[in-house]
Short mmCIF file of C-alpha atoms and ligand atoms in Angstrom, two decimals:
data_model
loop_
_atom_site.label_atom_id
_atom_site.label_comp_id
_atom_site.label_asym_id
_atom_site.label_seq_id
_atom_site.Cartn_x
_atom_site.Cartn_y
_atom_site.Cartn_z
CA LYS A 24 15.01 -20.31 -18.10
CA HIS A 25 12.91 -23.07 -19.99
CA GLN A 26 9.75 -23.32 -19.42
CA ASN A 27 10.18 -26.54 -16.33
CA GLU A 28 12.82 -24.30 -14.60
CA LYS A 29 11.42 -23.41 -10.68
CA TYR A 30 11.79 -19.32 -9.83
CA THR A 31 12.73 -18.74 -6.49
CA ILE A 32 11.20 -15.21 -5.21
CA GLY A 33 13.61 -14.53 -2.17
CA PHE A 34 10.91 -12.47 -0.01
CA SER A 35 12.38 -10.29 3.69
CA GLN A 36 10.30 -9.47 5.35
CA CYS A 37 11.25 -7.71 8.38
CA MET A 38 8.34 -9.11 10.68
CA MET A 39 5.77 -11.67 10.42
CA ASP A 40 3.63 -11.36 13.77
CA ASP A 41 2.06 -8.34 12.62
CA VAL A 42 -2.08 -8.36 11.21
CA TRP A 43 -0.97 -5.62 7.39
CA ARG A 44 2.52 -7.80 7.19
CA GLN A 45 0.02 -10.86 7.42
CA ALA A 46 -2.24 -10.04 4.71
CA MET A 47 0.49 -9.03 2.62
CA MET A 48 2.30 -12.51 3.40
CA ILE A 49 -2.09 -14.26 1.78
CA GLU A 50 -1.71 -11.88 -0.82
CA MET A 51 1.58 -12.53 -1.73
CA ASN A 52 0.01 -16.57 -2.11
CA ILE A 53 -3.21 -15.85 -3.47
CA GLU A 54 -0.85 -14.56 -6.33
CA ALA A 55 1.63 -17.28 -6.17
CA SER A 56 -0.77 -19.39 -7.31
CA ASN A 57 -1.80 -18.98 -10.23
CA TYR A 58 1.93 -19.45 -11.72
CA GLU A 59 2.99 -22.90 -11.90
CA ASN A 60 6.74 -23.49 -10.69
CA LEU A 61 6.99 -20.23 -8.79
CA GLU A 62 8.72 -20.91 -4.86
CA ILE A 63 8.84 -17.65 -2.64
CA ILE A 64 11.36 -18.49 0.22
CA VAL A 65 10.08 -16.49 2.81
CA ARG A 66 12.56 -14.66 5.78
CA ASP A 67 10.57 -13.24 8.86
CA ALA A 68 13.08 -11.30 11.71
CA GLU A 69 11.53 -10.52 14.37
CA GLU A 70 11.94 -6.77 13.66
CA ASN A 71 15.47 -7.13 14.60
CA ASN A 72 18.21 -5.35 11.55
CA GLN A 73 20.88 -7.25 12.24
CA LYS A 74 18.73 -10.11 11.60
CA GLN A 75 17.04 -8.76 8.67
CA ILE A 76 21.43 -8.64 6.86
CA ASP A 77 22.70 -11.93 7.87
CA GLN A 78 19.18 -13.18 6.71
CA ILE A 79 19.83 -11.27 2.78
CA LYS A 80 22.43 -12.48 3.27
CA GLU A 81 21.52 -16.55 2.95
CA LEU A 82 19.07 -15.66 0.12
CA ILE A 83 22.02 -14.10 -2.63
CA ARG A 84 23.70 -16.53 -1.43
CA LYS A 85 20.78 -19.14 -2.18
CA LYS A 86 20.70 -17.79 -5.46
CA VAL A 87 16.79 -16.34 -5.78
CA ASP A 88 16.52 -15.45 -8.56
CA VAL A 89 13.95 -11.66 -6.88
CA LEU A 90 14.57 -10.68 -4.11
CA ILE A 91 11.55 -9.34 -2.48
CA ILE A 92 12.81 -6.81 0.79
CA SER A 93 10.28 -5.54 2.92
CA PRO A 94 12.65 -2.73 5.53
CA ASN A 95 13.34 -3.15 9.44
CA GLU A 96 14.96 0.34 9.08
CA SER A 97 15.31 2.35 6.33
CA ASP A 98 19.22 3.55 7.30
CA GLU A 99 20.59 0.12 8.50
CA ILE A 100 18.54 -1.80 5.54
CA THR A 101 20.12 0.04 2.87
CA PRO A 102 23.78 -0.96 2.46
CA ILE A 103 22.65 -4.84 2.00
CA ALA A 104 19.64 -4.23 -0.41
CA VAL A 105 22.25 -2.99 -2.48
CA GLU A 106 24.69 -5.25 -2.42
CA ALA A 107 21.77 -7.79 -3.61
CA TYR A 108 21.03 -5.92 -6.74
CA LYS A 109 24.70 -4.00 -7.48
CA ALA A 110 24.89 -8.86 -7.41
CA GLY A 111 22.23 -8.46 -10.26
CA ILE A 112 19.46 -9.77 -8.55
CA PRO A 113 16.60 -8.30 -9.20
CA THR A 114 15.47 -5.94 -5.88
CA ILE A 115 12.63 -5.01 -5.24
CA ILE A 116 11.11 -2.54 -2.39
CA LEU A 117 8.25 -3.40 -0.78
CA ASP A 118 7.09 -1.08 2.05
CA ARG A 119 8.80 0.93 4.03
CA LYS A 120 11.67 2.59 1.95
CA ILE A 121 15.82 2.53 1.32
CA ASN A 122 18.32 5.39 1.67
CA SER A 123 19.72 5.01 -2.22
CA ASP A 124 18.67 4.43 -5.32
CA GLU A 125 20.08 0.85 -6.34
CA TYR A 126 16.86 -1.93 -6.99
CA THR A 127 15.51 -2.36 -9.15
CA THR A 128 11.02 -1.48 -8.76
CA TYR A 129 10.19 -0.34 -5.50
CA ILE A 130 6.92 -0.76 -4.58
CA GLY A 131 4.57 0.59 -1.30
CA GLY A 132 1.53 2.22 -0.72
CA ASP A 133 1.10 7.14 -0.46
CA SER A 134 2.00 7.73 2.48
CA TYR A 135 1.47 10.98 2.80
CA GLU A 136 -0.98 10.93 0.72
CA ILE A 137 -2.82 8.84 3.56
CA GLY A 138 -1.67 11.54 6.61
CA LYS A 139 -2.65 14.30 4.58
CA MET A 140 -6.32 13.05 3.79
CA ALA A 141 -6.16 12.22 7.47
CA GLY A 142 -5.87 14.80 8.27
CA THR A 143 -7.99 17.02 5.90
CA TYR A 144 -10.12 13.80 8.15
CA ALA A 145 -9.84 14.54 11.52
CA SER A 146 -9.65 18.49 10.49
CA SER A 147 -13.25 18.41 9.02
CA LEU A 148 -14.63 16.19 12.17
CA LEU A 149 -12.41 18.86 14.83
CA PRO A 150 -14.15 22.50 16.08
CA LYS A 151 -11.81 25.71 15.59
CA GLU A 152 -9.87 24.53 18.90
CA ALA A 153 -8.36 20.74 20.35
CA THR A 154 -6.22 18.95 20.11
CA ILE A 155 -4.68 15.32 19.15
CA LEU A 156 -2.98 12.89 19.96
CA GLU A 157 0.11 11.70 17.37
CA VAL A 158 0.68 8.45 17.23
CA TRP A 159 4.01 7.58 15.97
CA GLY A 160 5.23 4.83 14.23
CA THR A 161 9.04 3.95 14.00
CA LYS A 162 10.27 7.82 13.72
CA SER A 163 13.27 6.35 11.53
CA THR A 164 11.23 5.08 9.16
CA SER A 165 9.71 6.23 4.94
CA PRO A 166 5.58 5.90 6.51
CA ALA A 167 5.27 6.98 10.22
CA GLN A 168 8.29 10.45 9.00
CA GLU A 169 5.14 11.37 4.86
CA ARG A 170 2.21 10.00 7.92
CA HIS A 171 3.55 13.12 10.21
CA LYS A 172 4.33 15.49 6.74
CA GLY A 173 1.22 14.75 5.19
CA PHE A 174 -0.87 15.00 8.26
CA MET A 175 0.37 17.79 8.13
CA ASP A 176 0.09 19.37 5.14
CA GLY A 177 -4.04 17.82 6.35
CA LEU A 178 -4.80 20.00 8.79
CA ASP A 179 -7.35 22.93 8.85
CA LYS A 180 -4.66 26.19 8.97
CA ASN A 181 -7.76 28.22 9.97
CA LYS A 182 -9.15 26.01 13.16
CA ASN A 183 -6.56 26.06 16.16
CA PHE A 184 -5.43 22.25 16.69
CA THR A 185 -2.98 21.94 19.76
CA LEU A 186 -0.97 18.78 18.78
CA LEU A 187 0.58 16.28 21.29
CA SER A 188 2.63 12.65 20.01
CA ILE A 189 4.27 9.61 21.30
CA GLU A 190 5.76 6.95 19.56
CA GLY A 191 3.90 3.13 19.31
CA LYS A 192 7.12 2.15 16.77
CA TRP A 193 4.26 0.44 15.10
CA ARG A 194 3.23 -2.12 17.72
CA LYS A 195 0.10 -2.09 20.10
CA GLU A 196 1.32 -3.22 22.32
CA ILE A 197 4.03 0.11 22.45
CA ALA A 198 1.14 1.98 21.39
CA HIS A 199 -0.78 1.40 25.22
CA THR A 200 1.84 1.64 27.28
CA GLU A 201 3.67 4.62 26.28
CA ALA A 202 -0.13 5.75 26.29
CA ARG A 203 -0.12 5.09 29.89
CA LYS A 204 2.93 6.59 30.71
CA PHE A 205 1.82 9.26 28.75
CA PHE A 206 -1.93 10.17 29.91
CA ASN A 207 0.16 10.99 33.92
CA SER A 208 0.82 14.05 32.42
CA ILE A 209 -1.39 15.15 30.61
CA ASN A 210 -5.50 15.73 31.67
CA ILE A 211 -6.02 13.21 29.11
CA ASN A 212 -9.74 14.86 29.54
CA ASN A 213 -8.17 16.97 26.03
CA ILE A 214 -7.79 15.05 23.79
CA ASP A 215 -10.14 15.55 20.75
CA LEU A 216 -9.20 12.81 18.45
CA VAL A 217 -6.35 10.05 18.00
CA TYR A 218 -4.35 9.82 15.18
CA ALA A 219 -2.36 6.85 15.28
CA HIS A 220 0.11 5.91 11.98
CA ASN A 221 -1.15 2.09 12.35
CA ASP A 222 -4.28 0.51 13.05
CA VAL A 223 -2.71 -1.76 15.48
CA MET A 224 -1.65 1.40 17.81
CA ALA A 225 -5.42 3.21 18.05
CA LEU A 226 -6.69 -0.39 19.38
CA GLY A 227 -3.47 0.27 21.62
CA VAL A 228 -4.78 3.51 22.78
CA ARG A 229 -8.59 2.56 22.83
CA GLU A 230 -7.22 0.41 25.34
CA ALA A 231 -5.24 2.83 27.20
CA ILE A 232 -7.91 4.92 26.95
CA ILE A 233 -10.43 3.08 28.26
CA GLU A 234 -8.39 1.86 30.84
CA ILE A 235 -8.67 5.32 32.58
CA ASP A 236 -11.62 6.13 31.88
CA SER A 237 -14.44 3.98 30.31
CA THR A 238 -16.45 6.62 29.85
CA LEU A 239 -14.35 9.25 27.39
CA ILE A 240 -13.85 6.92 24.40
CA SER A 241 -17.68 8.36 22.69
CA ASN A 242 -15.43 11.70 23.19
CA ILE A 243 -12.39 10.43 21.44
CA LYS A 244 -12.20 10.15 17.22
CA ILE A 245 -10.38 7.95 16.88
CA LEU A 246 -8.81 7.80 13.20
CA GLY A 247 -6.01 4.49 11.74
CA VAL A 248 -4.53 3.53 8.50
CA ASP A 249 -3.28 0.25 7.26
CA GLY A 250 -7.33 -0.96 7.54
CA ALA A 251 -5.81 -4.22 7.10
CA PHE A 252 -8.46 -8.66 7.22
CA GLY A 253 -8.00 -10.17 9.46
CA LYS A 254 -8.83 -11.01 13.45
CA ASP A 255 -7.88 -7.82 14.73
CA ALA A 256 -7.20 -5.49 12.41
CA GLY A 257 -8.54 -2.86 10.73
CA LEU A 258 -11.78 -2.74 8.39
CA GLU A 259 -12.78 -5.34 11.27
CA ALA A 260 -12.04 -2.35 13.89
CA VAL A 261 -13.44 0.21 12.10
CA SER A 262 -16.70 -1.63 11.25
CA ASP A 263 -17.17 -2.67 14.76
CA GLY A 264 -16.60 1.06 15.63
CA ARG A 265 -13.71 0.70 17.99
CA LEU A 266 -12.23 3.23 15.26
CA ASP A 267 -13.53 6.19 14.03
CA ALA A 268 -12.08 5.76 10.21
CA SER A 269 -9.00 4.15 8.84
CA PHE A 270 -6.80 5.57 5.64
CA LEU A 271 -6.14 2.10 3.39
CA TYR A 272 -2.96 0.86 4.02
CA PRO A 273 -3.01 -1.61 -0.06
CA THR A 274 -0.62 -4.02 1.67
CA GLY A 275 1.63 -4.49 -2.19
CA GLY A 276 1.75 -8.25 -1.59
CA ASP A 277 -0.22 -9.35 -5.29
CA LEU A 278 2.04 -6.75 -6.98
CA ALA A 279 5.11 -7.51 -5.50
CA ILE A 280 5.20 -11.14 -7.04
CA ARG A 281 3.49 -9.47 -9.79
CA ILE A 282 6.11 -7.24 -10.71
CA ALA A 283 8.74 -10.30 -9.46
CA MET A 284 7.09 -12.09 -12.48
CA LYS A 285 7.29 -10.06 -14.52
CA ILE A 286 12.00 -9.44 -13.92
CA LEU A 287 12.07 -13.25 -14.66
CA LYS A 288 10.65 -12.90 -17.82
CA GLY A 289 12.33 -10.04 -19.13
CA LYS A 290 9.59 -7.74 -19.57
CA PRO A 291 10.20 -3.81 -19.26
CA VAL A 292 8.95 -3.16 -14.99
CA ASP A 293 8.52 0.76 -13.44
CA LYS A 294 11.04 1.69 -11.85
CA LYS A 295 8.08 2.48 -8.44
CA TYR A 296 4.26 1.67 -7.94
CA ILE A 297 2.34 3.64 -6.22
CA LEU A 298 -1.08 2.47 -4.91
CA ASP A 299 -4.15 4.22 -4.29
CA THR A 300 -5.46 4.65 -0.87
CA ALA A 301 -9.23 5.29 0.21
CA LEU A 302 -10.75 6.62 3.09
CA ILE A 303 -12.40 3.46 5.02
CA ASP A 304 -15.64 4.55 7.21
CA LYS A 305 -18.30 2.32 9.01
CA HIS A 306 -19.75 1.87 5.57
CA THR A 307 -16.49 1.17 3.21
CA ALA A 308 -14.75 -1.14 5.62
CA LYS A 309 -18.01 -3.37 6.18
CA THR A 310 -18.20 -4.44 2.09
CA LEU A 311 -14.55 -4.96 2.30
CA LEU A 312 -14.97 -6.95 4.72
CA LEU A 313 -17.05 -8.83 3.41
CA GLN A 314 -14.95 -8.95 0.02
CA SER A 315 -12.55 -10.66 1.80
CA ASN A 316 -13.40 -13.22 3.34
CA GLN A 317 -15.40 -13.57 0.75
CA LEU A 318 -11.49 -14.66 -1.12
CA ILE A 319 -10.01 -16.01 1.71
CA ASN A 320 -12.89 -18.64 1.93
CA TYR A 321 -11.83 -18.88 -2.29
CA GLN A 322 -8.07 -18.59 -1.78
CA ASN A 323 -9.16 -22.22 0.65
CA LYS A 324 -11.05 -24.51 -1.86
CA ILE A 325 -8.76 -23.57 -4.00
CA GLU A 326 -5.46 -24.30 -1.90
CA GLN A 327 -7.98 -27.72 -0.97
CA GLN A 328 -8.48 -28.41 -4.80
CA ARG A 329 -4.51 -28.23 -5.28
CA LYS A 330 -4.14 -30.46 -2.24
CA SER A 331 -6.12 -33.82 -3.39
CA MET A 332 -4.57 -32.25 -7.07
CA GLU A 333 -0.86 -33.17 -5.50
CA VAL A 334 -2.39 -36.90 -3.88
CA ILE A 335 -4.06 -37.98 -6.93
CA LEU A 336 -1.49 -37.51 -8.91
CA ASN A 337 1.10 -38.86 -6.60
CA ARG A 338 -1.27 -41.90 -6.19
CA PHE A 339 -0.82 -42.24 -10.27
CA SER A 340 2.45 -41.38 -10.45
CA GLY A 341 2.94 -44.82 -7.61
CA LEU A 342 0.43 -45.93 -10.28
CA ARG A 343 2.81 -45.76 -14.02
CA HIS A 344 5.14 -47.21 -11.33
CA SER A 345 3.43 -49.99 -10.68
CA LEU A 346 2.37 -50.63 -14.35
CA PHE A 347 6.33 -50.60 -15.66
CA ILE A 348 6.91 -53.44 -13.36
CA ILE A 349 4.81 -55.45 -14.27
CA LEU A 350 5.08 -54.84 -17.33
CA VAL A 351 9.23 -55.09 -17.77
CA LEU A 352 8.13 -58.25 -15.52
C1 LIG B 30 2.86 -3.64 9.55
C2 LIG B 30 2.98 -2.44 9.67
C3 LIG B 30 1.87 -1.30 8.96
C4 LIG B 30 2.46 -0.85 8.74
C5 LIG B 30 3.37 -0.47 7.79
C6 LIG B 30 4.56 0.74 7.66
O1 LIG B 30 5.33 -3.74 10.19
O2 LIG B 30 3.53 -1.70 11.33
O3 LIG B 30 0.79 -1.43 9.57
O4 LIG B 30 1.22 -0.03 7.73
O5 LIG B 30 4.15 -1.52 9.46
O6 LIG B 30 5.68 0.40 7.35
#
């Protein structure tokens, strides 16, 4: 493309109504504001596979220059993602995986490593005999499977843990309802630790426990995953003590845009980018929260400046136009 030509990135997001994905969008926009002539077309599939398939079809028809897909469920989204790639559109898979290697690049956090760290950390918090409630994300998604497997491998084999599980499907409300149902069938006093595959589900289960008996909560450790910034997300929850810890699952939003730009400029990119994780305890949560608030403030200022710049430029071009008319007259 020529220098002044516009690039279009299509972004198919499996759902937008979620704190971690909102953080991803902010990180994408911050990165995108570094480039001129870049437009991102965002489509929200609202957790509906068919909707996501239709939206990807639309983005293929629009002939976007790069397609970023954050799949809802692997099996269902794989064929259309492969179709886009085969149609010649460079395709970036972000977060949840697909069941094929026909894509340009995969970007995502290390969910196995996260699970393993969580297992090791949980073991260190627990006595020799303990009961753990694992709260699964949607079972058909790769992060849920990997966070489970890692957790199993991370648990201390010399201790005797009883494992219980429910499926919260990545959603706070679902985890909350499923926990309420589950607590009818077990003695909730036995639970020593909750390990949820994401922070919002951890918070949902926490609320369910409090509703049943608020005195129990001080005896139960609660671990989540994500550590996103924003209202009611993981960083805030760990820093105010609602969660005991979380494990950072970077959104990869900024990197996805950087990689898309590399592809557009014809530079080589790797087949996969696996993002680092870290334990987030109360102390780190406070620091990270401060940093992310600062980042958001900067970004808001940049946006404001950009807007006033646009106003000035528009006035200027209006002025130029009238000047031209005056000269012609
Ligand atoms: C958001 C989310 C995150 C989680 C990721 C896994 O939709 O559930 O909380 O880390 O998706 O795909």
